[in-house]
PDB file of C-alpha atoms in Angstrom:
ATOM      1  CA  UNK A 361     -17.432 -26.080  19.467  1.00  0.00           C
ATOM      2  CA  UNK A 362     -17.457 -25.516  15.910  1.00  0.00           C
ATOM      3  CA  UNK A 363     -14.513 -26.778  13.248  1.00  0.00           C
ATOM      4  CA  UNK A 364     -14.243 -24.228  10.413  1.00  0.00           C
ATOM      5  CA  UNK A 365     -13.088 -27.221   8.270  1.00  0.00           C
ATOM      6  CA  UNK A 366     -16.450 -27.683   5.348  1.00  0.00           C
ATOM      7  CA  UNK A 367     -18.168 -30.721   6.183  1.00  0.00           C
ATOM      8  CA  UNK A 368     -18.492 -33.315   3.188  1.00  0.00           C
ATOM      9  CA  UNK A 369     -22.152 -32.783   1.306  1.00  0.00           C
ATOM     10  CA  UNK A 370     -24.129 -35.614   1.095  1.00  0.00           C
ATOM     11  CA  UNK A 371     -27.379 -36.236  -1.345  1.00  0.00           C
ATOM     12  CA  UNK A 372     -30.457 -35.179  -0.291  1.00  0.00           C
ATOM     13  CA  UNK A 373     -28.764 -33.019   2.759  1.00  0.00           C
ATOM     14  CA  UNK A 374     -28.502 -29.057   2.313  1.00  0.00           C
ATOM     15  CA  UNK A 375     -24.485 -27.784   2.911  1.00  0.00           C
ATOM     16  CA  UNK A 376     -23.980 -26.427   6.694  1.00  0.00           C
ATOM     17  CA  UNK A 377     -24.141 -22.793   5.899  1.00  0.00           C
ATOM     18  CA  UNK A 378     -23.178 -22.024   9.802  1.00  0.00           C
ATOM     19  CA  UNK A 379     -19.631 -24.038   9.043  1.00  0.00           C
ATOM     20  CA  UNK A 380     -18.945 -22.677   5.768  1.00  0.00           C
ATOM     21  CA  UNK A 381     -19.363 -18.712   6.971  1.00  0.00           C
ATOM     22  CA  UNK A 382     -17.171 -19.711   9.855  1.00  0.00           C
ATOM     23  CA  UNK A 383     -14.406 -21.233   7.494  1.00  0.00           C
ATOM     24  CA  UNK A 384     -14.425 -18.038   5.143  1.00  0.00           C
ATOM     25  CA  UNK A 385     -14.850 -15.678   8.014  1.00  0.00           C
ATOM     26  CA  UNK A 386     -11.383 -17.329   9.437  1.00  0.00           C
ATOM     27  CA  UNK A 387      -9.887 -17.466   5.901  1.00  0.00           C
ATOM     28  CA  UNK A 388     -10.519 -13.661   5.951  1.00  0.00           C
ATOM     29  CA  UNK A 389      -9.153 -13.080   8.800  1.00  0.00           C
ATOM     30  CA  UNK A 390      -6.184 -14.875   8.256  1.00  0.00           C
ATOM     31  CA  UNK A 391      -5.313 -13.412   4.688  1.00  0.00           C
ATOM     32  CA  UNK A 392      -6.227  -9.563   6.494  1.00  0.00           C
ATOM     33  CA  UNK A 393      -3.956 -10.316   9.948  1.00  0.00           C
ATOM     34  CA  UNK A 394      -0.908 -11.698   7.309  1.00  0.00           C
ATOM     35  CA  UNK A 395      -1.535  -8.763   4.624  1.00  0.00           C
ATOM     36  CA  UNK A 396      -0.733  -5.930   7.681  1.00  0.00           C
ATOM     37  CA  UNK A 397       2.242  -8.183   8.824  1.00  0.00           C
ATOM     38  CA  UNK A 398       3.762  -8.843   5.211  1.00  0.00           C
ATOM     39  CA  UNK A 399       3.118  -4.876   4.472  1.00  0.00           C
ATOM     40  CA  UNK A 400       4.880  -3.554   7.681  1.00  0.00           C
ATOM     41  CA  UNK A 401       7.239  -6.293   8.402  1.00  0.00           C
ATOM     42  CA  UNK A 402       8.121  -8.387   5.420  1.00  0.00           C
ATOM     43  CA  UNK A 403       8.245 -11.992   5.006  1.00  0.00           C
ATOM     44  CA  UNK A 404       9.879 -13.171   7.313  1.00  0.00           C
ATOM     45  CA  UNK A 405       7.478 -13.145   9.646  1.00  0.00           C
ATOM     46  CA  UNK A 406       6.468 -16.509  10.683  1.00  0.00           C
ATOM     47  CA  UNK A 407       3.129 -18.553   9.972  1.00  0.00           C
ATOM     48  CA  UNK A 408       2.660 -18.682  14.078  1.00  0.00           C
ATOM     49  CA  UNK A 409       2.791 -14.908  14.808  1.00  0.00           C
ATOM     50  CA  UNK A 410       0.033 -14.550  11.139  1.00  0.00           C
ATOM     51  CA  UNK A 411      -2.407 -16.802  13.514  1.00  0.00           C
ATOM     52  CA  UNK A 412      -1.935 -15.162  16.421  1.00  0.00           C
ATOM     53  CA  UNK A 413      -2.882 -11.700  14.009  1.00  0.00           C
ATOM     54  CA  UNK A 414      -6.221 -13.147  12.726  1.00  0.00           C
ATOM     55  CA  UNK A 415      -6.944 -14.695  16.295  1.00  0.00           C
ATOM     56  CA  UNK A 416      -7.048 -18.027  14.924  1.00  0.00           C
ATOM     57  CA  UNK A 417      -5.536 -21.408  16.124  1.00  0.00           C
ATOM     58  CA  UNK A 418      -2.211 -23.046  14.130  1.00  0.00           C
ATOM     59  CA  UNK A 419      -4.297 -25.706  12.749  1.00  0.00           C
ATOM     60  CA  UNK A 420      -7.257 -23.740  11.402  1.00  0.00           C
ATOM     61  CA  UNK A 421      -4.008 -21.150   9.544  1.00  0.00           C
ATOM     62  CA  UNK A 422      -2.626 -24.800   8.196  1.00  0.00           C
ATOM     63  CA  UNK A 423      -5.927 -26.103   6.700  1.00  0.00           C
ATOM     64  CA  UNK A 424      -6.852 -22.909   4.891  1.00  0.00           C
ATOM     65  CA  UNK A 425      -3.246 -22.150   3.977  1.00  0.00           C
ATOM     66  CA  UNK A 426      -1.037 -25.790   4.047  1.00  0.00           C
ATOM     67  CA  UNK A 427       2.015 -24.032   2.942  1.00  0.00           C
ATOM     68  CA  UNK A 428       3.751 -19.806   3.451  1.00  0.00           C
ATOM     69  CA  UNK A 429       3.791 -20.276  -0.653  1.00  0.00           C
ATOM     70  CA  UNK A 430       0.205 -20.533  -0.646  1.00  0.00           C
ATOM     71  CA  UNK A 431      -0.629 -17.796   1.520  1.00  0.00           C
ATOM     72  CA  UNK A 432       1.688 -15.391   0.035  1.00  0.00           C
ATOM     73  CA  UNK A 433      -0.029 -16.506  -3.688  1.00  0.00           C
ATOM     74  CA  UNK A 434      -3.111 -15.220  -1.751  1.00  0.00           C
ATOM     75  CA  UNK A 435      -1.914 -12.491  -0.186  1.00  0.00           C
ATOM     76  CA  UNK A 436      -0.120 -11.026  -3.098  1.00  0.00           C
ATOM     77  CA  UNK A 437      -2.751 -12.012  -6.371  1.00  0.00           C
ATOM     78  CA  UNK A 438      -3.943  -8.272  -6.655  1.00  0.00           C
ATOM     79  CA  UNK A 439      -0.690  -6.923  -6.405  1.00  0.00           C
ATOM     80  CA  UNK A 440       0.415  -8.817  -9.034  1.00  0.00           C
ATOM     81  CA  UNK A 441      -2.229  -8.051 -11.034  1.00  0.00           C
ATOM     82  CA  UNK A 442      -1.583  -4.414 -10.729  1.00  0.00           C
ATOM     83  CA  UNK A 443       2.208  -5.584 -11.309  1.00  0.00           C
ATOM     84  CA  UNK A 444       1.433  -6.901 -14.776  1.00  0.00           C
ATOM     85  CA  UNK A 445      -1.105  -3.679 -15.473  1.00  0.00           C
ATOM     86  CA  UNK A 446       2.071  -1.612 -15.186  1.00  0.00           C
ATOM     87  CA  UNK A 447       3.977  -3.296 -17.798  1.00  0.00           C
ATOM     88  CA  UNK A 448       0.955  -3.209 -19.773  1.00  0.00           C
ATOM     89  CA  UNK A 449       0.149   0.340 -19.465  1.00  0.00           C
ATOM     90  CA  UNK A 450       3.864   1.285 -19.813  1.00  0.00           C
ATOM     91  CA  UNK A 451       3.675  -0.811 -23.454  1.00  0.00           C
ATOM     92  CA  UNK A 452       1.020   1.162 -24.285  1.00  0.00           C
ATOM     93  CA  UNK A 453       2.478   4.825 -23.962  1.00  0.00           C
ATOM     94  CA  UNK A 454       3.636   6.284 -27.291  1.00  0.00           C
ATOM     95  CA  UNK A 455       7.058   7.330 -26.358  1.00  0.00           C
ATOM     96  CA  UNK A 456       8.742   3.767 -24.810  1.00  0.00           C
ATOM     97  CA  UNK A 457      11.584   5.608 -23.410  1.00  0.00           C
ATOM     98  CA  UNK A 458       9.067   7.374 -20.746  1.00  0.00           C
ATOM     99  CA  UNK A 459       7.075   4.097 -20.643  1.00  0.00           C
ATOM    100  CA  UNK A 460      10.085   2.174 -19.377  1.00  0.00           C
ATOM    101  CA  UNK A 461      11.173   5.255 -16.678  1.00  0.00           C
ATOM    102  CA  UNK A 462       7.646   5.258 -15.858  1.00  0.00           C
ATOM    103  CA  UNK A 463       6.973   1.452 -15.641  1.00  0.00           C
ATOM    104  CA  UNK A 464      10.668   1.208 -13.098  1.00  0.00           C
ATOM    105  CA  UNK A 465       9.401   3.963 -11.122  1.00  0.00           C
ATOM    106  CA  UNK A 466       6.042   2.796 -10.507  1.00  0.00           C
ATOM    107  CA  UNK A 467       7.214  -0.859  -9.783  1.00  0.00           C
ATOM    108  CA  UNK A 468       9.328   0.721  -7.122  1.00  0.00           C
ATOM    109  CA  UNK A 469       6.843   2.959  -5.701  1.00  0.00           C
ATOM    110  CA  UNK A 470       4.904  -0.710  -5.284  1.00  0.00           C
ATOM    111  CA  UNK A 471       7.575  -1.576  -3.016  1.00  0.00           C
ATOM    112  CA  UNK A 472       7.993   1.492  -0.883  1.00  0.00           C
ATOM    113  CA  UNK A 473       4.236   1.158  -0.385  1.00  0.00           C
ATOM    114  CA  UNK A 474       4.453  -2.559   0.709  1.00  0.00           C
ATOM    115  CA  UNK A 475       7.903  -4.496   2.392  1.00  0.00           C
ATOM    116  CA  UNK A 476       5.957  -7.789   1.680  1.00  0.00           C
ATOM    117  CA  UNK A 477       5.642  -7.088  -1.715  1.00  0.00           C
ATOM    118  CA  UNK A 478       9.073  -5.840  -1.651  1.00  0.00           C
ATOM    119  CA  UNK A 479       9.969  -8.915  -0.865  1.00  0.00           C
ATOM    120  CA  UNK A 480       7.820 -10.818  -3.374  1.00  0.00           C
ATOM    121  CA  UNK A 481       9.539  -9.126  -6.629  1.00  0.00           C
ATOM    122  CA  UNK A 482      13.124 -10.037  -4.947  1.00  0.00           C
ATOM    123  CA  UNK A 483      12.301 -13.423  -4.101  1.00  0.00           C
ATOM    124  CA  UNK A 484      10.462 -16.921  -5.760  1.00  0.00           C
ATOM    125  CA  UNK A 485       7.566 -18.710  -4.967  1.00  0.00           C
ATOM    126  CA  UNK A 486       7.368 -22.167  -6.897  1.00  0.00           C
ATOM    127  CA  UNK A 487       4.655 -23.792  -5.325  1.00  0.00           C
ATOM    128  CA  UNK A 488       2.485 -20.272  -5.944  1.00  0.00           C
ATOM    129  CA  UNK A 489       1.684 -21.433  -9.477  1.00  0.00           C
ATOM    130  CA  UNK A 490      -0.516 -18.143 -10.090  1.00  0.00           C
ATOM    131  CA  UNK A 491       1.849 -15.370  -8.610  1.00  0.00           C
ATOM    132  CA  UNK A 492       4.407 -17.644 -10.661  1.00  0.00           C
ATOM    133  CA  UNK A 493       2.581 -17.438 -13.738  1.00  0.00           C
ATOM    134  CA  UNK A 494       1.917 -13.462 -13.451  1.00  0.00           C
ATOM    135  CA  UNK A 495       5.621 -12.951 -12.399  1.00  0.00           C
ATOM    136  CA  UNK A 496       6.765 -15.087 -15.991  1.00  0.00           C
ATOM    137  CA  UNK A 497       4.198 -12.590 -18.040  1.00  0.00           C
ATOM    138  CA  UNK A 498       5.613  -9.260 -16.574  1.00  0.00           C
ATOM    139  CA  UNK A 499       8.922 -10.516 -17.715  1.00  0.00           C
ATOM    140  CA  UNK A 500       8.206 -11.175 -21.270  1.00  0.00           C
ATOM    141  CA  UNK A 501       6.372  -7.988 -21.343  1.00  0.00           C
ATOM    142  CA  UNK A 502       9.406  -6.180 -19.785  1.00  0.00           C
ATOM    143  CA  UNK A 503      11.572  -7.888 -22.506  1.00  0.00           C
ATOM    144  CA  UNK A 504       9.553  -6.269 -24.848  1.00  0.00           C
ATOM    145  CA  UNK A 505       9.704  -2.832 -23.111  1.00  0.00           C
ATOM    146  CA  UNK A 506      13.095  -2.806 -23.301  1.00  0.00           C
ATOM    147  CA  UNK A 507      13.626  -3.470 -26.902  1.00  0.00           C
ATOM    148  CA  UNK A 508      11.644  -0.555 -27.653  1.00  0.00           C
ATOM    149  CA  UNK A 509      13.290   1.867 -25.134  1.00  0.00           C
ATOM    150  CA  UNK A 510      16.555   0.794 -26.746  1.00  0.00           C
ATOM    151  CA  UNK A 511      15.298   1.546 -30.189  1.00  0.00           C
ATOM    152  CA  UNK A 512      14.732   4.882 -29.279  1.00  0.00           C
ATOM    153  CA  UNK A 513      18.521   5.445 -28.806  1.00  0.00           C
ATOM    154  CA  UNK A 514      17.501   7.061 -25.064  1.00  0.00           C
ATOM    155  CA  UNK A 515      18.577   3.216 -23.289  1.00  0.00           C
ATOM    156  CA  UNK A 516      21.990   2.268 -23.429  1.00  0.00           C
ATOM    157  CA  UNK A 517      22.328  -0.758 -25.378  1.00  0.00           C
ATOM    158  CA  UNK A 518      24.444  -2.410 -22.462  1.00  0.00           C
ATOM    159  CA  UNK A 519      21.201  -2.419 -20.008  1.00  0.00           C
ATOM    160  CA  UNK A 520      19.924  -5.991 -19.599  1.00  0.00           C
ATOM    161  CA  UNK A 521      16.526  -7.016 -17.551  1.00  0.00           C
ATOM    162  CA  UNK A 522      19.097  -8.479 -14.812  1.00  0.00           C
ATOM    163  CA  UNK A 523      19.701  -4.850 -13.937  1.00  0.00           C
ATOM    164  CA  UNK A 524      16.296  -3.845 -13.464  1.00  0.00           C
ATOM    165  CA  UNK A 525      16.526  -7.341 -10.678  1.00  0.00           C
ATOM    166  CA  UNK A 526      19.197  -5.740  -9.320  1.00  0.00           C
ATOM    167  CA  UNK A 527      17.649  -2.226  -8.743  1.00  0.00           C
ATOM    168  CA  UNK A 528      14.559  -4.147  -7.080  1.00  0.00           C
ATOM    169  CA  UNK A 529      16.619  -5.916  -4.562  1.00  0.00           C
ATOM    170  CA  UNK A 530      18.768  -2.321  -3.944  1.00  0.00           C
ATOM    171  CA  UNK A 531      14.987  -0.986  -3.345  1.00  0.00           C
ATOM    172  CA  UNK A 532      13.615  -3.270  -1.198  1.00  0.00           C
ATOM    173  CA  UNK A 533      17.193  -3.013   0.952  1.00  0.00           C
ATOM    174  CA  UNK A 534      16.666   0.639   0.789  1.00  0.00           C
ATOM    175  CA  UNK A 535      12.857   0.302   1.817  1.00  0.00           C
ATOM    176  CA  UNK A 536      13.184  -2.066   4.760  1.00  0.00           C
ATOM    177  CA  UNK A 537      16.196   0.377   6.000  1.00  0.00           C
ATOM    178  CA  UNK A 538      14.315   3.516   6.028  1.00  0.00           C
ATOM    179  CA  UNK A 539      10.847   2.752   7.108  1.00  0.00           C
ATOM    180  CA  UNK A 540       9.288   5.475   8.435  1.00  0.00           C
ATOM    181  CA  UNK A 541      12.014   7.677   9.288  1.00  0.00           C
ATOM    182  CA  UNK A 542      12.542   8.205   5.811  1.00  0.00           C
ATOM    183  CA  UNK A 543       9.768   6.740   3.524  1.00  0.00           C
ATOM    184  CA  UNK A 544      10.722   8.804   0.178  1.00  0.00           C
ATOM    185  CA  UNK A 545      14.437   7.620  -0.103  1.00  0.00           C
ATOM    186  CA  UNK A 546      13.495   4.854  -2.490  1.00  0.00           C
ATOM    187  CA  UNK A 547      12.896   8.179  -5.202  1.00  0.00           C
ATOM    188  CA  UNK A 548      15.906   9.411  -4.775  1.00  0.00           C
ATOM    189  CA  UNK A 549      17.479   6.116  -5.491  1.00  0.00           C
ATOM    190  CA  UNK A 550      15.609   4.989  -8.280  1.00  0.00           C
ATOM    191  CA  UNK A 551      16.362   8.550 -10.360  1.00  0.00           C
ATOM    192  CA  UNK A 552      19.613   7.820 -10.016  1.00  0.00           C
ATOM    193  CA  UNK A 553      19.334   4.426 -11.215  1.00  0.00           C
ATOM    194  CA  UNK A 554      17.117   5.998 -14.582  1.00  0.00           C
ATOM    195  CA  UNK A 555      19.751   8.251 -15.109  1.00  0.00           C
ATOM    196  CA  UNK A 556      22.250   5.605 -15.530  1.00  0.00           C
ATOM    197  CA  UNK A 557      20.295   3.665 -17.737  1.00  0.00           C
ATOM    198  CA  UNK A 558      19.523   6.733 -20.113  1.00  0.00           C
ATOM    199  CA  UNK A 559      21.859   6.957 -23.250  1.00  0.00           C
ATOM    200  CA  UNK A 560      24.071  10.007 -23.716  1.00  0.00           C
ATOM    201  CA  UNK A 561      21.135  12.832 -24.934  1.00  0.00           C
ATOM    202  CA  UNK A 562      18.233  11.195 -23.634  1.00  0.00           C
ATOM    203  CA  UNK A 563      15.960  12.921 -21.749  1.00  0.00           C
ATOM    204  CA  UNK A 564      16.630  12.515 -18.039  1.00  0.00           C
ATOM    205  CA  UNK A 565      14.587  12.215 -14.808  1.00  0.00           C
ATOM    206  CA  UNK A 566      14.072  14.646 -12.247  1.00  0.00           C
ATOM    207  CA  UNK A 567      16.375  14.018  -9.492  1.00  0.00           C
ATOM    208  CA  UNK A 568      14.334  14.011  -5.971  1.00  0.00           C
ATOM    209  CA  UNK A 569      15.616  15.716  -3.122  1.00  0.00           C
ATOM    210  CA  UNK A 570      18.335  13.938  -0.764  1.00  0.00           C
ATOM    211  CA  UNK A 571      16.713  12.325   2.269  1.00  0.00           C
ATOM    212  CA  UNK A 572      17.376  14.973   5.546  1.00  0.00           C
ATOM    213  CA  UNK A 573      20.451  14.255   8.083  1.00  0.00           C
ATOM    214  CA  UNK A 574      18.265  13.662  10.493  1.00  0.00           C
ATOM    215  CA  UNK A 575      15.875  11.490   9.012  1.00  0.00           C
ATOM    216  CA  UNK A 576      18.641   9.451   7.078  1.00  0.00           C
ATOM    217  CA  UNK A 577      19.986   9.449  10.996  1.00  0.00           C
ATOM    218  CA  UNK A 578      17.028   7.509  12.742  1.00  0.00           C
ATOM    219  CA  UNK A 579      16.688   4.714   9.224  1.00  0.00           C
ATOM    220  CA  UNK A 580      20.312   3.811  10.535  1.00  0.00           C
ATOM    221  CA  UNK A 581      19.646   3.707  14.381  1.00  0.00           C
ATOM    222  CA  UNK A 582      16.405   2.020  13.601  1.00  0.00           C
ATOM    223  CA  UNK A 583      18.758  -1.006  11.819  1.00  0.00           C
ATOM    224  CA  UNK A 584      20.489  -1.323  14.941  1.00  0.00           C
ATOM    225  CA  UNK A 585      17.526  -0.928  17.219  1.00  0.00           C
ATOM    226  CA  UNK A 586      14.414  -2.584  15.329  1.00  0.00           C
ATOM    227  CA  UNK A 587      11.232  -0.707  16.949  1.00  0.00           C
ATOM    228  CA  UNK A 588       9.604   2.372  16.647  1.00  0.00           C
ATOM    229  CA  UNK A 589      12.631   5.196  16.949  1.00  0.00           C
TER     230      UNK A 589
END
């Protein structure tokens, strides 16, 4: 039976291939079975049920991902990435007031499209060094985004980057509520969030549509019966 653990190479001896496609097909597996659960469930879902996803034993998910921190660092590095492009892009735009509505709104939209990620921006990973170190960079850069929105005069001097951590956690509340019974709440939400940020005269956002009765209805049974409603 084979071991996807990489046998040790020794001089003079070609690497088993054979093992080493079977230890990257699992770690594949593993990372694509925990990226559906994280998206559709969150984080807490537990390390046992991600095995039983990629169809993989508990001790072939612990040597190709010892700790959750590690396999939420793997899960989540191209999120991130795209995470610190948004800050970056939003820096860029000549007008920082719409750079900083547009940067919140597009970190929130990353949310709505993924509960694990949701998750990841409300929560911290120490032992994920990289995620870690991405995380740190957005901030500074976010720092910076909001000095220049503020010099604008169109964001109130009172706003501080603790309330943009607040409106993350009120999004990912709002986004693991809803699900699918009403995906597009998290807009309305975060417009009204911009528009209490904005300074008196500054241009405002566009204030989305009010989730239906009906839909807002089934978000609250589905809190009280978890499941497809």
């Amino acid at each position: 039976m084979h071991s996807d653990a990489a046998p040790d190479e020794t001089p003079g001896r070609p690497p088993d291939t054979g093992l080493r496609a079977d230890a990257e097909r699992n770690r594949d597996r593993i990372l694509a079975a925990a990226r559906r659960l994280f998206a559709t469930e969150g984080l807490s879902v537990s390390m046992a049920s991600v095995a039983r996803e990629a169809g993989v034993g508990k001790a072939t998910l612990s040597r190709r991902f010892a700790t959750r921190d590690e396999l939420v660092n793997a899960v989540f590095a191209d999120r991130m990435d795209a995470y610190a492009s948004a800050v970056t892009e939003a820096l860029a735009d000549p007008e920082p007031w719409r750079g900083f509505t547009g940067y919140v709104t597009a970190v929130c939209a990353m949310q709505a499209a993924d509960r694990g990620f949701a998750d990841v921006l409300t929560m911290t990973f120490p032992a994920a060094k990289a995620l870690e170190k991405r995380r740190a960079e957005s901030y500074n850069a976010f720092l910076e985004l909001v000095a220049r929105a503020k010099g604008t005069g169109h964001l109130r001097d009172d706003f501080t980057s603790q309330d943009l951590v607040i409106l993350l956690m009120a999004n990912a509340g709002v986004v693991n509520a809803t699900g699918e019974a009403a995906p597009d709440t998290w807009r309305r939400l975060t417009a009204h969030m911009l528009r209490s940020y904005a300074a008196p005269g500054a241009p405002l956002p566009a204030l989305p549509d009010a989730p239906a009765r009906a839909a807002l209805y089934r978000a609250m049974v589905r809190l009280t019966r978890p499941g497809p409603t």
